[in-house]
PDB file of C-alpha atoms and ligand atoms in Angstrom:
ATOM      1  CA  UNK I   1      72.699  32.371  62.074  1.00 88.00           C
ATOM      2  CA  UNK I   2      69.903  30.046  61.759  1.00 96.00           C
ATOM      3  CA  UNK I   3      70.710  26.841  60.108  1.00 98.00           C
ATOM      4  CA  UNK I   4      68.584  25.458  56.689  1.00 98.00           C
ATOM      5  CA  UNK I   5      65.743  22.214  57.418  1.00 98.00           C
ATOM      6  CA  UNK I   6      64.865  21.263  53.774  1.00 98.00           C
ATOM      7  CA  UNK I   7      61.352  19.564  54.215  1.00 98.00           C
ATOM      8  CA  UNK I   8      59.474  17.029  51.140  1.00 98.00           C
ATOM      9  CA  UNK I   9      57.310  16.365  51.617  1.00 98.00           C
ATOM     10  CA  UNK I  10      53.752  13.970  49.325  1.00 98.00           C
ATOM     11  CA  UNK I  11      50.114  12.766  50.220  1.00 98.00           C
ATOM     12  CA  UNK I  12      50.896  11.605  53.589  1.00 98.00           C
ATOM     13  CA  UNK I  13      51.030  14.933  55.099  1.00 98.00           C
ATOM     14  CA  UNK I  14      47.694  15.827  54.359  1.00 98.00           C
ATOM     15  CA  UNK I  15      45.525  12.750  54.949  1.00 98.00           C
ATOM     16  CA  UNK I  16      45.366  13.640  57.981  1.00 98.00           C
ATOM     17  CA  UNK I  17      43.269  16.809  56.434  1.00 98.00           C
ATOM     18  CA  UNK I  18      41.066  14.468  54.857  1.00 96.00           C
ATOM     19  CA  UNK I  19      42.466  14.373  51.074  1.00 95.00           C
ATOM     20  CA  UNK I  20      43.067  11.085  49.962  1.00 91.00           C
ATOM     21  CA  UNK I  21      47.012  10.215  48.979  1.00 95.00           C
ATOM     22  CA  UNK I  22      47.656   8.291  45.718  1.00 95.00           C
ATOM     23  CA  UNK I  23      49.171   4.754  46.588  1.00 94.00           C
ATOM     24  CA  UNK I  24      47.680   3.560  49.468  1.00 92.00           C
ATOM     25  CA  UNK I  25      44.895   1.268  49.786  1.00 91.00           C
ATOM     26  CA  UNK I  26      41.872   2.937  48.964  1.00 91.00           C
ATOM     27  CA  UNK I  27      43.946   5.132  47.527  1.00 93.00           C
ATOM     28  CA  UNK I  28      43.334   7.973  44.219  1.00 94.00           C
ATOM     29  CA  UNK I  29      45.383   5.366  42.160  1.00 95.00           C
ATOM     30  CA  UNK I  30      43.065   2.418  43.038  1.00 94.00           C
ATOM     31  CA  UNK I  31      40.178   4.376  41.027  1.00 93.00           C
ATOM     32  CA  UNK I  32      41.610   6.583  38.676  1.00 96.00           C
ATOM     33  CA  UNK I  33      44.359   6.075  35.875  1.00 97.00           C
ATOM     34  CA  UNK I  34      46.898   8.206  36.286  1.00 97.00           C
ATOM     35  CA  UNK I  35      47.706   7.809  32.749  1.00 97.00           C
ATOM     36  CA  UNK I  36      44.134   9.144  31.724  1.00 98.00           C
ATOM     37  CA  UNK I  37      43.415  11.940  34.500  1.00 98.00           C
ATOM     38  CA  UNK I  38      47.442  13.391  35.255  1.00 97.00           C
ATOM     39  CA  UNK I  39      49.071  12.808  32.023  1.00 97.00           C
ATOM     40  CA  UNK I  40      49.921  14.734  28.752  1.00 95.00           C
ATOM     41  CA  UNK I  41      48.838  12.578  26.218  1.00 96.00           C
ATOM     42  CA  UNK I  42      45.547  11.634  28.367  1.00 98.00           C
ATOM     43  CA  UNK I  43      45.205  15.494  28.472  1.00 97.00           C
ATOM     44  CA  UNK I  44      45.580  15.638  24.364  1.00 96.00           C
ATOM     45  CA  UNK I  45      43.148  12.288  24.722  1.00 97.00           C
ATOM     46  CA  UNK I  46      39.805  13.527  26.750  1.00 98.00           C
ATOM     47  CA  UNK I  47      40.737  16.870  28.137  1.00 98.00           C
ATOM     48  CA  UNK I  48      37.408  16.978  29.642  1.00 98.00           C
ATOM     49  CA  UNK I  49      38.024  13.756  31.951  1.00 98.00           C
ATOM     50  CA  UNK I  50      40.954  15.619  33.060  1.00 98.00           C
ATOM     51  CA  UNK I  51      39.269  18.866  34.140  1.00 98.00           C
ATOM     52  CA  UNK I  52      36.790  17.347  35.485  1.00 98.00           C
ATOM     53  CA  UNK I  53      39.528  14.732  37.609  1.00 98.00           C
ATOM     54  CA  UNK I  54      40.747  18.298  39.668  1.00 98.00           C
ATOM     55  CA  UNK I  55      37.698  19.884  39.244  1.00 98.00           C
ATOM     56  CA  UNK I  56      37.082  17.698  41.551  1.00 97.00           C
ATOM     57  CA  UNK I  57      41.047  18.300  43.614  1.00 96.00           C
ATOM     58  CA  UNK I  58      39.362  21.513  43.870  1.00 98.00           C
ATOM     59  CA  UNK I  59      36.466  20.785  45.460  1.00 97.00           C
ATOM     60  CA  UNK I  60      38.335  18.842  47.977  1.00 96.00           C
ATOM     61  CA  UNK I  61      40.232  21.019  48.573  1.00 97.00           C
ATOM     62  CA  UNK I  62      38.007  23.781  49.903  1.00 97.00           C
ATOM     63  CA  UNK I  63      36.863  22.225  52.144  1.00 96.00           C
ATOM     64  CA  UNK I  64      40.425  20.681  53.657  1.00 98.00           C
ATOM     65  CA  UNK I  65      42.165  22.458  55.979  1.00 98.00           C
ATOM     66  CA  UNK I  66      45.800  22.650  57.484  1.00 98.00           C
ATOM     67  CA  UNK I  67      46.130  20.008  60.019  1.00 98.00           C
ATOM     68  CA  UNK I  68      49.448  20.053  62.846  1.00 98.00           C
ATOM     69  CA  UNK I  69      51.736  19.221  60.995  1.00 98.00           C
ATOM     70  CA  UNK I  70      51.193  21.052  57.826  1.00 98.00           C
ATOM     71  CA  UNK I  71      50.968  23.676  61.301  1.00 98.00           C
ATOM     72  CA  UNK I  72      54.254  22.162  62.791  1.00 98.00           C
ATOM     73  CA  UNK I  73      56.310  22.583  60.268  1.00 98.00           C
ATOM     74  CA  UNK I  74      55.323  26.030  59.656  1.00 98.00           C
ATOM     75  CA  UNK I  75      56.484  26.508  63.024  1.00 98.00           C
ATOM     76  CA  UNK I  76      59.980  25.436  62.161  1.00 98.00           C
ATOM     77  CA  UNK I  77      60.469  28.592  60.723  1.00 98.00           C
ATOM     78  CA  UNK I  78      60.913  30.624  64.893  1.00 98.00           C
ATOM     79  CA  UNK I  79      64.253  29.227  64.705  1.00 97.00           C
ATOM     80  CA  UNK I  80      65.750  27.501  61.432  1.00 98.00           C
ATOM     81  CA  UNK I  81      65.383  28.842  57.506  1.00 98.00           C
ATOM     82  CA  UNK I  82      62.645  26.020  55.916  1.00 98.00           C
ATOM     83  CA  UNK I  83      62.131  25.290  52.158  1.00 98.00           C
ATOM     84  CA  UNK I  84      59.739  23.103  52.464  1.00 98.00           C
ATOM     85  CA  UNK I  85      59.820  21.270  48.872  1.00 98.00           C
ATOM     86  CA  UNK I  86      56.943  19.291  48.114  1.00 98.00           C
ATOM     87  CA  UNK I  87      55.005  17.141  45.061  1.00 98.00           C
ATOM     88  CA  UNK I  88      51.537  18.188  46.871  1.00 98.00           C
ATOM     89  CA  UNK I  89      49.134  19.762  44.478  1.00 98.00           C
ATOM     90  CA  UNK I  90      46.831  21.144  48.037  1.00 98.00           C
ATOM     91  CA  UNK I  91      47.655  24.930  49.121  1.00 98.00           C
ATOM     92  CA  UNK I  92      47.748  23.399  53.190  1.00 98.00           C
ATOM     93  CA  UNK I  93      51.670  24.606  53.838  1.00 98.00           C
ATOM     94  CA  UNK I  94      50.717  28.025  52.370  1.00 98.00           C
ATOM     95  CA  UNK I  95      47.643  28.244  54.658  1.00 98.00           C
ATOM     96  CA  UNK I  96      49.156  26.596  57.824  1.00 98.00           C
ATOM     97  CA  UNK I  97      51.498  30.078  57.771  1.00 98.00           C
ATOM     98  CA  UNK I  98      55.160  28.385  55.596  1.00 98.00           C
ATOM     99  CA  UNK I  99      56.509  31.312  53.800  1.00 98.00           C
ATOM    100  CA  UNK I 100      59.017  29.395  51.285  1.00 98.00           C
ATOM    101  CA  UNK I 101      56.347  26.451  49.584  1.00 98.00           C
ATOM    102  CA  UNK I 102      58.009  24.931  46.523  1.00 97.00           C
ATOM    103  CA  UNK I 103      55.944  23.243  43.932  1.00 97.00           C
ATOM    104  CA  UNK I 104      57.017  21.016  42.309  1.00 96.00           C
ATOM    105  CA  UNK I 105      54.310  18.567  41.101  1.00 97.00           C
ATOM    106  CA  UNK I 106      52.186  22.716  40.053  1.00 96.00           C
ATOM    107  CA  UNK I 107      49.533  23.865  41.813  1.00 97.00           C
ATOM    108  CA  UNK I 108      45.704  22.517  41.921  1.00 97.00           C
ATOM    109  CA  UNK I 109      44.243  26.415  42.849  1.00 98.00           C
ATOM    110  CA  UNK I 110      46.357  27.104  39.373  1.00 96.00           C
ATOM    111  CA  UNK I 111      46.289  27.365  35.680  1.00 96.00           C
ATOM    112  CA  UNK I 112      47.122  27.654  32.400  1.00 93.00           C
ATOM    113  CA  UNK I 113      46.895  28.305  28.414  1.00 92.00           C
ATOM    114  CA  UNK I 114      48.159  24.486  27.160  1.00 92.00           C
ATOM    115  CA  UNK I 115      50.632  26.164  24.801  1.00 83.00           C
ATOM    116  CA  UNK I 116      52.769  27.365  27.404  1.00 75.00           C
ATOM    117  CA  UNK I 117      54.136  23.731  28.882  1.00 62.00           C
ATOM    118  CA  UNK I 118      57.609  25.274  30.804  1.00 56.00           C
ATOM    119  CA  UNK I 119      60.482  27.291  30.940  1.00 49.00           C
ATOM    120  CA  UNK I 120      62.494  25.648  27.927  1.00 48.00           C
ATOM    121  CA  UNK I 121      59.280  25.947  26.194  1.00 48.00           C
ATOM    122  CA  UNK I 122      58.880  29.559  27.458  1.00 52.00           C
ATOM    123  CA  UNK I 123      56.478  28.948  30.149  1.00 59.00           C
ATOM    124  CA  UNK I 124      55.713  32.481  31.817  1.00 66.00           C
ATOM    125  CA  UNK I 125      54.456  32.564  35.343  1.00 68.00           C
ATOM    126  CA  UNK I 126      52.444  35.857  34.696  1.00 71.00           C
ATOM    127  CA  UNK I 127      50.140  33.156  31.903  1.00 84.00           C
ATOM    128  CA  UNK I 128      49.698  31.468  35.068  1.00 90.00           C
ATOM    129  CA  UNK I 129      45.894  32.600  36.826  1.00 90.00           C
ATOM    130  CA  UNK I 130      44.703  31.604  40.389  1.00 95.00           C
ATOM    131  CA  UNK I 131      41.462  30.266  39.796  1.00 97.00           C
ATOM    132  CA  UNK I 132      40.686  28.963  42.840  1.00 97.00           C
ATOM    133  CA  UNK I 133      38.018  26.094  44.074  1.00 98.00           C
ATOM    134  CA  UNK I 134      35.895  26.396  41.154  1.00 97.00           C
ATOM    135  CA  UNK I 135      35.525  24.848  38.124  1.00 98.00           C
ATOM    136  CA  UNK I 136      37.077  24.606  34.873  1.00 98.00           C
ATOM    137  CA  UNK I 137      35.623  23.540  31.635  1.00 98.00           C
ATOM    138  CA  UNK I 138      36.982  22.906  28.362  1.00 97.00           C
ATOM    139  CA  UNK I 139      35.812  25.664  27.057  1.00 97.00           C
ATOM    140  CA  UNK I 140      37.286  28.383  29.152  1.00 97.00           C
ATOM    141  CA  UNK I 141      39.965  29.884  27.921  1.00 95.00           C
ATOM    142  CA  UNK I 142      43.021  32.667  28.997  1.00 91.00           C
ATOM    143  CA  UNK I 143      42.968  36.398  27.544  1.00 87.00           C
ATOM    144  CA  UNK I 144      45.053  34.752  24.704  1.00 84.00           C
ATOM    145  CA  UNK I 145      42.059  32.820  23.236  1.00 91.00           C
ATOM    146  CA  UNK I 146      44.056  29.438  24.561  1.00 92.00           C
ATOM    147  CA  UNK I 147      42.054  26.212  26.327  1.00 96.00           C
ATOM    148  CA  UNK I 148      43.375  26.535  29.774  1.00 96.00           C
ATOM    149  CA  UNK I 149      44.524  23.922  31.494  1.00 96.00           C
ATOM    150  CA  UNK I 150      45.612  22.518  35.099  1.00 97.00           C
ATOM    151  CA  UNK I 151      49.094  24.111  36.155  1.00 95.00           C
ATOM    152  CA  UNK I 152      50.229  20.608  37.332  1.00 96.00           C
ATOM    153  CA  UNK I 153      53.117  18.318  36.357  1.00 95.00           C
ATOM    154  CA  UNK I 154      51.266  15.796  34.731  1.00 96.00           C
ATOM    155  CA  UNK I 155      53.082  12.623  33.884  1.00 96.00           C
ATOM    156  CA  UNK I 156      54.982  12.728  30.748  1.00 94.00           C
ATOM    157  CA  UNK I 157      56.094  16.268  31.852  1.00 92.00           C
ATOM    158  CA  UNK I 158      60.016  17.795  32.850  1.00 90.00           C
ATOM    159  CA  UNK I 159      59.556  18.727  36.204  1.00 93.00           C
ATOM    160  CA  UNK I 160      60.667  22.602  35.668  1.00 90.00           C
ATOM    161  CA  UNK I 161      61.560  23.256  39.311  1.00 93.00           C
ATOM    162  CA  UNK I 162      63.592  20.473  40.489  1.00 95.00           C
ATOM    163  CA  UNK I 163      66.709  22.642  39.592  1.00 95.00           C
ATOM    164  CA  UNK I 164      65.356  25.075  42.254  1.00 96.00           C
ATOM    165  CA  UNK I 165      64.951  22.017  44.730  1.00 97.00           C
ATOM    166  CA  UNK I 166      67.920  20.570  44.211  1.00 98.00           C
ATOM    167  CA  UNK I 167      70.052  23.412  45.550  1.00 98.00           C
ATOM    168  CA  UNK I 168      67.523  24.124  48.430  1.00 98.00           C
ATOM    169  CA  UNK I 169      68.502  20.248  49.591  1.00 98.00           C
ATOM    170  CA  UNK I 170      72.105  20.528  48.798  1.00 98.00           C
ATOM    171  CA  UNK I 171      72.393  23.846  51.187  1.00 97.00           C
ATOM    172  CA  UNK I 172      70.493  22.385  53.706  1.00 98.00           C
ATOM    173  CA  UNK I 173      71.734  21.258  57.105  1.00 98.00           C
ATOM    174  CA  UNK I 174      68.910  18.553  58.524  1.00 98.00           C
ATOM    175  CA  UNK I 175      66.810  17.115  56.135  1.00 98.00           C
ATOM    176  CA  UNK I 176      63.215  15.475  57.039  1.00 98.00           C
ATOM    177  CA  UNK I 177      60.606  13.975  54.373  1.00 98.00           C
ATOM    178  CA  UNK I 178      56.996  13.043  55.789  1.00 98.00           C
ATOM    179  CA  UNK I 179      54.857  10.955  53.916  1.00 98.00           C
ATOM    180  CA  UNK I 180      55.330  10.131  50.683  1.00 97.00           C
ATOM    181  CA  UNK I 181      56.383   6.906  49.221  1.00 94.00           C
ATOM    182  CA  UNK I 182      58.859   7.706  47.795  1.00 92.00           C
ATOM    183  CA  UNK I 183      57.604   6.192  43.902  1.00 91.00           C
ATOM    184  CA  UNK I 184      57.871   9.211  41.629  1.00 92.00           C
ATOM    185  CA  UNK I 185      61.335  10.056  39.991  1.00 93.00           C
ATOM    186  CA  UNK I 186      62.810  13.250  39.766  1.00 95.00           C
ATOM    187  CA  UNK I 187      61.374  13.634  43.418  1.00 94.00           C
ATOM    188  CA  UNK I 188      61.758  10.720  44.618  1.00 93.00           C
ATOM    189  CA  UNK I 189      66.040  10.964  44.095  1.00 93.00           C
ATOM    190  CA  UNK I 190      65.897  14.958  45.670  1.00 96.00           C
ATOM    191  CA  UNK I 191      67.240  13.606  48.650  1.00 95.00           C
ATOM    192  CA  UNK I 192      70.441  11.450  46.986  1.00 93.00           C
ATOM    193  CA  UNK I 193      71.495  15.257  46.268  1.00 96.00           C
ATOM    194  CA  UNK I 194      71.777  16.208  50.631  1.00 96.00           C
ATOM    195  CA  UNK I 195      75.537  16.989  51.836  1.00 95.00           C
ATOM    196  CA  UNK I 196      77.486  13.685  53.516  1.00 94.00           C
ATOM    197  CA  UNK I 197      76.709  15.455  56.672  1.00 95.00           C
ATOM    198  CA  UNK I 198      73.114  16.262  56.893  1.00 96.00           C
ATOM    199  CA  UNK I 199      70.936  13.700  58.771  1.00 96.00           C
ATOM    200  CA  UNK I 200      67.446  12.920  57.198  1.00 96.00           C
ATOM    201  CA  UNK I 201      64.314  12.011  58.592  1.00 97.00           C
ATOM    202  CA  UNK I 202      61.508  10.461  57.339  1.00 97.00           C
ATOM    203  CA  UNK I 203      57.516   9.965  59.259  1.00 98.00           C
ATOM    204  CA  UNK I 204      56.101   7.804  57.275  1.00 98.00           C
ATOM    205  CA  UNK I 205      53.694   5.106  59.195  1.00 97.00           C
ATOM    206  CA  UNK I 206      54.912   2.318  56.604  1.00 96.00           C
ATOM    207  CA  UNK I 207      58.345   0.685  55.461  1.00 91.00           C
ATOM    208  CA  UNK I 208      60.419   3.008  53.565  1.00 85.00           C
ATOM    209  CA  UNK I 209      62.357   1.620  50.665  1.00 77.00           C
ATOM    210  CA  UNK I 210      65.371   3.129  50.842  1.00 78.00           C
ATOM    211  CA  UNK I 211      69.147   2.395  53.045  1.00 76.00           C
ATOM    212  CA  UNK I 212      71.285   5.464  53.696  1.00 80.00           C
ATOM    213  CA  UNK I 213      72.462   5.629  57.054  1.00 83.00           C
ATOM    214  CA  UNK I 214      71.897   8.937  57.483  1.00 87.00           C
ATOM    215  CA  UNK I 215      67.891   8.279  57.810  1.00 93.00           C
ATOM    216  CA  UNK I 216      66.244   8.208  61.113  1.00 95.00           C
ATOM    217  CA  UNK I 217      62.615   6.467  60.355  1.00 96.00           C
ATOM    218  CA  UNK I 218      59.475   7.734  62.459  1.00 97.00           C
ATOM    219  CA  UNK I 219      57.113   5.214  61.390  1.00 97.00           C
ATOM    220  CA  UNK I 220      54.183   7.501  62.399  1.00 98.00           C
ATOM    221  CA  UNK I 221      51.483   9.534  60.839  1.00 98.00           C
ATOM    222  CA  UNK I 222      52.729  12.960  60.195  1.00 98.00           C
ATOM    223  CA  UNK I 223      50.578  14.815  63.079  1.00 98.00           C
ATOM    224  CA  UNK I 224      52.858  11.851  66.019  1.00 98.00           C
ATOM    225  CA  UNK I 225      55.782  12.488  64.133  1.00 98.00           C
ATOM    226  CA  UNK I 226      56.749  15.323  63.810  1.00 98.00           C
ATOM    227  CA  UNK I 227      55.842  16.156  67.878  1.00 98.00           C
ATOM    228  CA  UNK I 228      58.614  13.524  68.069  1.00 98.00           C
ATOM    229  CA  UNK I 229      60.972  15.573  65.178  1.00 98.00           C
ATOM    230  CA  UNK I 230      59.936  18.930  67.429  1.00 98.00           C
ATOM    231  CA  UNK I 231      61.395  17.115  70.397  1.00 97.00           C
ATOM    232  CA  UNK I 232      63.856  16.139  68.676  1.00 95.00           C
ATOM    233  CA  UNK I 233      65.805  19.467  66.502  1.00 94.00           C
TER     234      UNK I 233
HETATM  235  P1  OAD K   1      51.682   8.004  47.776  1.00 90.73           P
HETATM  236  O1  OAD K   1      50.331   7.889  47.699  1.00 90.73           O
HETATM  237  O2  OAD K   1      52.754   7.776  47.012  1.00 90.73           O
HETATM  238  O3  OAD K   1      52.178   8.209  48.943  1.00 90.73           O
HETATM  239  C1  OAD K   1      51.748   8.761  50.944  1.00 90.73           C
HETATM  240  C2  OAD K   1      53.299   8.116  51.374  1.00 90.73           C
HETATM  241  O4  OAD K   1      51.874   8.374  52.555  1.00 90.73           O
HETATM  242  C3  OAD K   1      53.205   6.550  51.472  1.00 90.73           C
HETATM  243  O5  OAD K   1      54.576   6.678  51.856  1.00 90.73           O
HETATM  244  C4  OAD K   1      51.920   6.447  52.555  1.00 90.73           C
HETATM  245  O6  OAD K   1      52.569   5.531  53.499  1.00 90.73           O
HETATM  246  C5  OAD K   1      52.606   7.944  53.452  1.00 90.73           C
HETATM  247  N1  OAD K   1      51.292   8.623  54.373  1.00 90.73           N
HETATM  248  C6  OAD K   1      49.690   7.730  54.365  1.00 90.73           C
HETATM  249  N2  OAD K   1      49.068   8.258  55.928  1.00 90.73           N
HETATM  250  C7  OAD K   1      49.957   8.933  55.908  1.00 90.73           C
HETATM  251  C8  OAD K   1      50.303   9.845  56.774  1.00 90.73           C
HETATM  252  N3  OAD K   1      48.846   9.955  57.808  1.00 90.73           N
HETATM  253  N4  OAD K   1      51.119  10.975  57.815  1.00 90.73           N
HETATM  254  C9  OAD K   1      52.313  10.257  57.297  1.00 90.73           C
HETATM  255  N5  OAD K   1      52.211   9.831  55.506  1.00 90.73           N
HETATM  256  C10 OAD K   1      51.304   9.213  55.947  1.00 90.73           C
HETATM  257  O7  OAD K   1      51.885   9.765  47.610  1.00 90.73           O
HETATM  258  P2  OAD K   1      52.752  11.024  46.681  1.00 90.73           P
HETATM  259  O8  OAD K   1      54.507   9.719  47.528  1.00 90.73           O
HETATM  260  O9  OAD K   1      52.595  11.854  47.106  1.00 90.73           O
HETATM  261  O10 OAD K   1      52.142  13.359  41.209  1.00 90.73           O
HETATM  262  O11 OAD K   1      52.816  11.149  45.191  1.00 90.73           O
HETATM  263  C11 OAD K   1      54.148  11.402  44.620  1.00 90.73           C
HETATM  264  C12 OAD K   1      52.941  12.381  43.048  1.00 90.73           C
HETATM  265  O12 OAD K   1      52.388  10.420  42.878  1.00 90.73           O
HETATM  266  C13 OAD K   1      52.469  12.948  43.347  1.00 90.73           C
HETATM  267  O13 OAD K   1      52.495  14.213  43.829  1.00 90.73           O
HETATM  268  C14 OAD K   1      51.364  13.018  41.851  1.00 90.73           C
HETATM  269  C15 OAD K   1      51.434  11.274  42.453  1.00 90.73           C
HETATM  270  O14 OAD K   1      50.844  10.653  41.258  1.00 90.73           O
HETATM  271  C16 OAD K   1      51.585  13.527  40.347  1.00 90.73           C
HETATM  272  O15 OAD K   1      50.182  13.487  39.829  1.00 90.73           O
HETATM  273  C17 OAD K   1      52.216  15.072  38.543  1.00 90.73           C
END
């Protein structure tokens, strides 16, 4: 029976693909106010501004390529059952070959009508459309006649995939965390659902704000840290 690895990723795993992180020096949130471009209040205040921000994200993603860390994570599927739970809205895990990816914070290449929020409010995957890397503007509507919005979990919104993520982390034999500052809840608390026997590895070149005796910190960038992790397995 194959063991299970839950891999929790954040912006750091895509940094070496040229996509900026949010909170590092010079990161996205140094240049944009998340409450203006990535919150539900920001959406209702100025839809065009939010649409432009995600148009820019899609444009960056168009030219970005998966890096060796994404590929090493996908390669773990040879010997393990791998569940990738990512806070990233890019599609680099899928493009590297990972077959089971849960996007906790949504996906930049998708949109949905703005009157469809989450599971409890009647959110249906059928209403989600793939726009690839194309821009979306005010006035672009879904077939139901409603303005399209990014398929992103904005600040201030519930995280519909949290339950699924908790279940996957709790049944993992090994938990691997790559490139996240662990500052955004509820995603940041996910590792606490790991079974008491599961070792927890964190790959991040920066300090890690956690204390748990099971944690092994590999203080390297994602591509280098993944090499160490794979060797250690
Ligand atoms: P952050 O920008 O908060 O954190 C990035 C982490 O990656 C930091 O811990 C860095 O030290 C680390 N890092 C930087 N370069 C790295 C590299 N080459 N290899 C490995 N690690 C590296 O990004 P997240 O934690 O992903 O949500 O942010 C969480 C959420 O906040 C995002 O999903 C986004 C944001 O607001 C929404 O927009 C809803």
